[in-house]
Coordinates of C-alpha atoms and ligand atoms in Angstrom, one line a residue:
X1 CA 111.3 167.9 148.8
X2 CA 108.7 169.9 146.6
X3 CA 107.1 172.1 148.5
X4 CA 106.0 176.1 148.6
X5 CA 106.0 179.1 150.6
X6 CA 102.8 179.2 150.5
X7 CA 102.3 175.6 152.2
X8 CA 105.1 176.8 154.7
X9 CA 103.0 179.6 155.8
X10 CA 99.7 177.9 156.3
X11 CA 101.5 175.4 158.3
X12 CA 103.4 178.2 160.3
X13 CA 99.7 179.6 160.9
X14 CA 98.5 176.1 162.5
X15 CA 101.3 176.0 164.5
X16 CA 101.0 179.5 166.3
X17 CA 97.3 179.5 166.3
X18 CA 96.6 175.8 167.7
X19 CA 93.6 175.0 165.6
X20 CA 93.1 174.5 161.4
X21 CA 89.6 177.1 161.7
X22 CA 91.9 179.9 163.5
X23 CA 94.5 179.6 161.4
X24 CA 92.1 179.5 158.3
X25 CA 90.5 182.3 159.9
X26 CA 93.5 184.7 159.9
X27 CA 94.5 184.0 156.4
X28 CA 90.9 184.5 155.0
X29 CA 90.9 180.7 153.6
X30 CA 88.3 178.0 154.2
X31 CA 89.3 175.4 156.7
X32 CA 89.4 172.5 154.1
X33 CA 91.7 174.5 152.2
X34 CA 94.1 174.9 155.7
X35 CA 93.8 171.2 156.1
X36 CA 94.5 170.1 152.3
X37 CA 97.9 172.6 152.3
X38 CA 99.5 170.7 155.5
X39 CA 98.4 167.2 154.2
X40 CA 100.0 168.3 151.2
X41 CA 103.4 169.1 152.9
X42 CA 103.3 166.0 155.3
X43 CA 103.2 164.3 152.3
X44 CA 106.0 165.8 150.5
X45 CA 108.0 165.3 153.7
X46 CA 106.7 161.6 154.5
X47 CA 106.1 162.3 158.1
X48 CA 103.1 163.5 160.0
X49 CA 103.6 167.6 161.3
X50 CA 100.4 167.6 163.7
X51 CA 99.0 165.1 166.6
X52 CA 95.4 165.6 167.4
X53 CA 95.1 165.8 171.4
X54 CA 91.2 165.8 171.9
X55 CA 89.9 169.5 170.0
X56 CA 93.8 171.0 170.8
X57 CA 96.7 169.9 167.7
X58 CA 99.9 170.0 168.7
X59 CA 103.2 169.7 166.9
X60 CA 104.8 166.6 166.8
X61 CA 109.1 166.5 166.9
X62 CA 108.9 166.4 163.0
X63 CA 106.6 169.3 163.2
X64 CA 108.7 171.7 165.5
X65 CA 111.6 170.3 163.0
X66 CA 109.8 171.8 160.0
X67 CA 108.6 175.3 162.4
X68 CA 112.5 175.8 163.3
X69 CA 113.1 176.0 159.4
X70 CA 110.1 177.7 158.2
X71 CA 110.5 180.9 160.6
X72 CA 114.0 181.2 159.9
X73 CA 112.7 180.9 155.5
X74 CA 110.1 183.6 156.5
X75 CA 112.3 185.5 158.5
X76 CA 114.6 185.6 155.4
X77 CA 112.2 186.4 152.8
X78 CA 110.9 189.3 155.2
X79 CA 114.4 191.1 155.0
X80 CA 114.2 190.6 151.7
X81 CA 111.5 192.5 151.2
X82 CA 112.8 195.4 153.7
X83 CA 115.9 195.6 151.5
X84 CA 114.1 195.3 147.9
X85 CA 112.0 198.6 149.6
X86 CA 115.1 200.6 150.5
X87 CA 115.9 200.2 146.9
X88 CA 113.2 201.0 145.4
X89 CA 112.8 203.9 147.2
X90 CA 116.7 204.6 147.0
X91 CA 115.7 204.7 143.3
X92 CA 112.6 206.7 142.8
X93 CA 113.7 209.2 145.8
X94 CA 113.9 212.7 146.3
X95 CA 117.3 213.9 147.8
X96 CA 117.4 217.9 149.4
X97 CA 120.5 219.0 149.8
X98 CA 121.6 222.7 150.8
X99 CA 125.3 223.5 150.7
X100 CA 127.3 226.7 151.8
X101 CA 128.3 228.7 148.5
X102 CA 131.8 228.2 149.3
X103 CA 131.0 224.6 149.1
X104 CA 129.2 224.6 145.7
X105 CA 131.5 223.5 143.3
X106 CA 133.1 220.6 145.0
X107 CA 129.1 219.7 146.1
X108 CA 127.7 219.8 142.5
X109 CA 130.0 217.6 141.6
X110 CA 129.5 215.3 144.4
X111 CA 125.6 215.2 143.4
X112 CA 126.6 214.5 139.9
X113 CA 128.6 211.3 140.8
X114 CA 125.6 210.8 143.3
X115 CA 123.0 211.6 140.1
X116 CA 124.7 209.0 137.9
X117 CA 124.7 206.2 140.5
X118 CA 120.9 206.7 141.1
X119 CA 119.8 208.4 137.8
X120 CA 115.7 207.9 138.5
X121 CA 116.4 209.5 142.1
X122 CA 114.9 214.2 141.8
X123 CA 117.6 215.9 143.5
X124 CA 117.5 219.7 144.4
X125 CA 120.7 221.7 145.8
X126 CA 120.5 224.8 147.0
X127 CA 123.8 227.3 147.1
X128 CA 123.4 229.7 149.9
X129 CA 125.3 231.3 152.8
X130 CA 125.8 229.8 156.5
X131 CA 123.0 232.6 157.8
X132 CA 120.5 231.0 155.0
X133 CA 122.0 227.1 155.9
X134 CA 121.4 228.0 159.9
X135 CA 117.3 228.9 158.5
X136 CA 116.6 225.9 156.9
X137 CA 118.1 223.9 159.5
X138 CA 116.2 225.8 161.7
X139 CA 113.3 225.0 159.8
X140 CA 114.2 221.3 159.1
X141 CA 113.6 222.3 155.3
X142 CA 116.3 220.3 154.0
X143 CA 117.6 216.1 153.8
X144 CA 121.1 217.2 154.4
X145 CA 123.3 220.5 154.5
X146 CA 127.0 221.2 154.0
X147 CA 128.4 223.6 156.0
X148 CA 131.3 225.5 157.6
X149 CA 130.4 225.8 161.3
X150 CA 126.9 223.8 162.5
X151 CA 125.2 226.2 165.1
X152 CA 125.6 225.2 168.2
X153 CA 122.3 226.5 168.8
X154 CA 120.6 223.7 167.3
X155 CA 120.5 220.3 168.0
X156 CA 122.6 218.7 165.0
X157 CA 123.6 215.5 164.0
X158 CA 127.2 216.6 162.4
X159 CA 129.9 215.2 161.1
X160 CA 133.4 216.6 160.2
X161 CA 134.2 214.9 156.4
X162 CA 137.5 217.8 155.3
X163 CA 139.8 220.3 155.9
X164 CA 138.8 223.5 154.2
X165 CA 141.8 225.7 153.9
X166 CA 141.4 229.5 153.9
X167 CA 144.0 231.3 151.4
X168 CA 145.0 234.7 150.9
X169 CA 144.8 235.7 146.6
X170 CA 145.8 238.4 144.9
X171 CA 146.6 239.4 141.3
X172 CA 149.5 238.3 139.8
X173 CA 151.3 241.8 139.9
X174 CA 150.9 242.7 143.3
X175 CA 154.6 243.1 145.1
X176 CA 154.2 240.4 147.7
X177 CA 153.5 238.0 144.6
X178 CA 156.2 235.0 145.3
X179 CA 157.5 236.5 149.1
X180 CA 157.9 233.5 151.6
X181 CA 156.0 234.1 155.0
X182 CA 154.6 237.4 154.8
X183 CA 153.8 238.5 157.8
X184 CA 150.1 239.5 158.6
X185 CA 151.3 242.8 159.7
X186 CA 151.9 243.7 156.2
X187 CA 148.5 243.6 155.0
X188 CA 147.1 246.1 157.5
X189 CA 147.1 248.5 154.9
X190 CA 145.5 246.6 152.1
X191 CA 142.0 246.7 150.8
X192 CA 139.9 243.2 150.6
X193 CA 137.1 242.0 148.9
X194 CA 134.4 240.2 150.9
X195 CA 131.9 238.2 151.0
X196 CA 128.4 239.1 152.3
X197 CA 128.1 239.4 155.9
X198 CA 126.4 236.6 156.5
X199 CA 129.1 234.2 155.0
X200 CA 131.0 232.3 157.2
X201 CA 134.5 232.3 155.1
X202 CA 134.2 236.4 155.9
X203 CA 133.1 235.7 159.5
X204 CA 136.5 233.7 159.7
X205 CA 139.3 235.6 157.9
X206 CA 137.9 238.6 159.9
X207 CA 138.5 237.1 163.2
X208 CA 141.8 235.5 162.1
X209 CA 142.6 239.2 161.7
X210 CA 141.0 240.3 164.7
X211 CA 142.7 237.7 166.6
X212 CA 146.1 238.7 165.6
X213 CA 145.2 242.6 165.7
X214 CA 145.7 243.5 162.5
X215 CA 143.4 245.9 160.8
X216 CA 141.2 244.6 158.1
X217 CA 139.7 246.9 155.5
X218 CA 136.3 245.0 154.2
X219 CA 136.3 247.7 151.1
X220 CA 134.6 246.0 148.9
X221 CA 131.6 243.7 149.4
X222 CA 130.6 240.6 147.4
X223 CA 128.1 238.0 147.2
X224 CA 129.3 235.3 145.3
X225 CA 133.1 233.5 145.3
X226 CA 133.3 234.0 141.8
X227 CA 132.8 237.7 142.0
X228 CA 135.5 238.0 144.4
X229 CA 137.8 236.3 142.3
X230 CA 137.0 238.3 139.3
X231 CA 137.9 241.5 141.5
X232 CA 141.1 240.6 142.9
X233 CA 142.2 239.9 139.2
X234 CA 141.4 243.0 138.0
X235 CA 143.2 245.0 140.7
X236 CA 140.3 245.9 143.0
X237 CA 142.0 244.6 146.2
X238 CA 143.3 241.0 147.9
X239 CA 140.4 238.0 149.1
X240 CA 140.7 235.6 151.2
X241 CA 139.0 232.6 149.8
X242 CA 138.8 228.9 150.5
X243 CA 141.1 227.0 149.0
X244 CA 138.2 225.0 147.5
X245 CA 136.6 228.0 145.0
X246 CA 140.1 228.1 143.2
X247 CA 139.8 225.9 139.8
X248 CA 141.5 227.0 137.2
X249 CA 142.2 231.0 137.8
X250 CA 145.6 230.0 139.9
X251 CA 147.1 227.4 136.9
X252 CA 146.4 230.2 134.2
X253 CA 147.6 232.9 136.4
X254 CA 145.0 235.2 136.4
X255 CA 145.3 235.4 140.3
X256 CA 148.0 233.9 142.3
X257 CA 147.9 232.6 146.4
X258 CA 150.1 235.1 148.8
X259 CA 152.0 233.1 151.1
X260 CA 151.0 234.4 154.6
X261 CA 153.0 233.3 157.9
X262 CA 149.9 231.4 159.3
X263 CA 147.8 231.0 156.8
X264 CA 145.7 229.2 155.6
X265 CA 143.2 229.1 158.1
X266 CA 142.1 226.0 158.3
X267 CA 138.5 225.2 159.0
X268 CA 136.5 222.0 158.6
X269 CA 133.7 221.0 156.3
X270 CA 130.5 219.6 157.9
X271 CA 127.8 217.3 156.6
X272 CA 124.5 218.4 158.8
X273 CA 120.9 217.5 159.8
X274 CA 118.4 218.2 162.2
X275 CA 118.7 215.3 165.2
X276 CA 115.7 213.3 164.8
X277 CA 115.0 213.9 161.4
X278 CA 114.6 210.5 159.6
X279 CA 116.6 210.1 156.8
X280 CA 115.4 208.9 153.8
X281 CA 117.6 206.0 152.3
X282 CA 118.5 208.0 149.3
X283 CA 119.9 210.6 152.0
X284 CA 121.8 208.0 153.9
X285 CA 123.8 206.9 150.9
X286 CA 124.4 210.8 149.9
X287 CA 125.6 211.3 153.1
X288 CA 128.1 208.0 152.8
X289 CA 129.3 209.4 150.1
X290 CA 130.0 213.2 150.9
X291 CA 131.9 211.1 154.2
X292 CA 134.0 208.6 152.2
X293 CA 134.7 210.3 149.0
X294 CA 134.0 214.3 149.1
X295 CA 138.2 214.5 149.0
X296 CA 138.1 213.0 145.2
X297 CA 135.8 216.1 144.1
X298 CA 137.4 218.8 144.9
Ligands
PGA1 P1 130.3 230.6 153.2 O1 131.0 229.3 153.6 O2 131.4 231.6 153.3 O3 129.9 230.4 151.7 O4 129.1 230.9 154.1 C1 130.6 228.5 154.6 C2 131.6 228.5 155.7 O5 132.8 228.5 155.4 O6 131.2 228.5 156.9

């Protein structure tokens, strides 16, 4: 059988609309033309597709044969189309994504696997703190953000993807340096470098504290990871840190990780958005990836 689309969609027209000058109507084609396309295919297919009933047409068996096969082609051809759209725009898209700083290094490297899988796709990440994350949830600013804690306060869409493990460093020199199970007790006297207050790594190792009453001096205050770090090597007092900012410092020993009785503290990473918000294709395949393979980049 030689036959088109095209011929399959005049003669789907017929059929729904009854008549050849309603069908020819609502495919903006002259009636002869209708007609000539279905004589065309009952020729190809050797039967006749239409009986003529007075002014109404009806299908004959043949006919509702052919309709069965033609919806099911157009129905086909229709996803198609759907699924050639999600990848165009998958392609050409624009991806948001705003991530905790704590988060940053394991996340840029996420959106770099991400930016070589869909290299025509404009991606922006933004490094903040949870306070800043909260805001431009708040403000639906973003595709999607990875956080520590997602505010309860808003009305989230957020899933749980890995452990992030909160460690205690210090320099290398510092007596408890290779001890097993310090207790917390012992570090009521110590000075730490923090975070801003708005971070949510401070927010937890001060209530770990807090929790276990044991004073905790916040002497020095910092507002990026990588400051911290630099502090703690150079003497200026003990972090804790997620587990996730350490790269290289603890394999050259610059800094090494105290081993506290309880610790780490082990909070979750988040992948968020706003409930509602409609995410672009692009997103949704960020987002499958941050859930099945964030673990491999960190
Ligand atoms: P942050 O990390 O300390 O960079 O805000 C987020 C979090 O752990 O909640």
């Amino acid at each position: 059988m030689h036959f088109t689309f095209r011929q399959l969609q005049v003669f789907l027209a017929v059929a729904e609309q009854g008549s050849f000058t309603r069908a020819a109507e609502a495919l903006c084609l002259s009636q002869p033309a209708v007609s000539m396309q279905v004589k065309q295919l009952e020729r190809h297919t050797g039967l006749a597709l239409f009986e003529q009933f007075g002014k109404r047409i009806e299908l004959t068996h043949a006919g509702h044969e052919l309709a069965i096969y033609a919806r099911r082609i157009a129905g086909l051809l229709e996803e198609a189309d759907t699924v050639f759209e999600q990848i165009r725009d998958a392609r050409r898209g624009r991806l948001s994504v705003s991530v905790a700083s704590t988060a940053g290094a394991f996340a840029t490297r996420l959106l770099a696997a991400f930016a070589r899988r869909h290299p025509a796709a404009r991606i922006s990440l933004d490094v903040t703190n949870n306070e800043g994350l909260y805001a431009q949830l708040d403000a639906n600013a973003c595709d999607l953000v990875i956080m520590g804690r997602p505010p309860e306060a808003l009305d989230l869409v957020a899933d749980p993807f890995m452990d992030n493990p909160l460690v205690m460093i210090a320099p290398p020199e510092h007596p408890l340096a290779g001890h097993e199970a310090v207790a917390l007790q012992r570090f009521a006297a110590e000075r730490f470098v923090v975070r801003e207050p708005g971070s949510g790594t401070r927010r937890a190792a001060e209530g770990y504290f807090a929790r276990h009453g044991v004073p905790f001096d916040a002497h020095l205050e910092m507002t990026t990871n990588e400051a911290i770090k630099q502090a703690v090597a150079a003497g200026l007092g003990l972090a804790v840190v997620s587990q996730h900012t350490l790269g290289l410092e603890l394999a050259s020993g610059a800094l090494v990780r105290l081993d506290v009785a309880g610790l780490p503290i082990v909070r979750q990473w988040y992948v968020a958005h706003r409930r509602g918000r409609r995410l672009s294709p692009l997103a949704v395949k960020f987002r499958d990836l941050v859930l099945s393979e964030a673990g491999d980049y960190v």
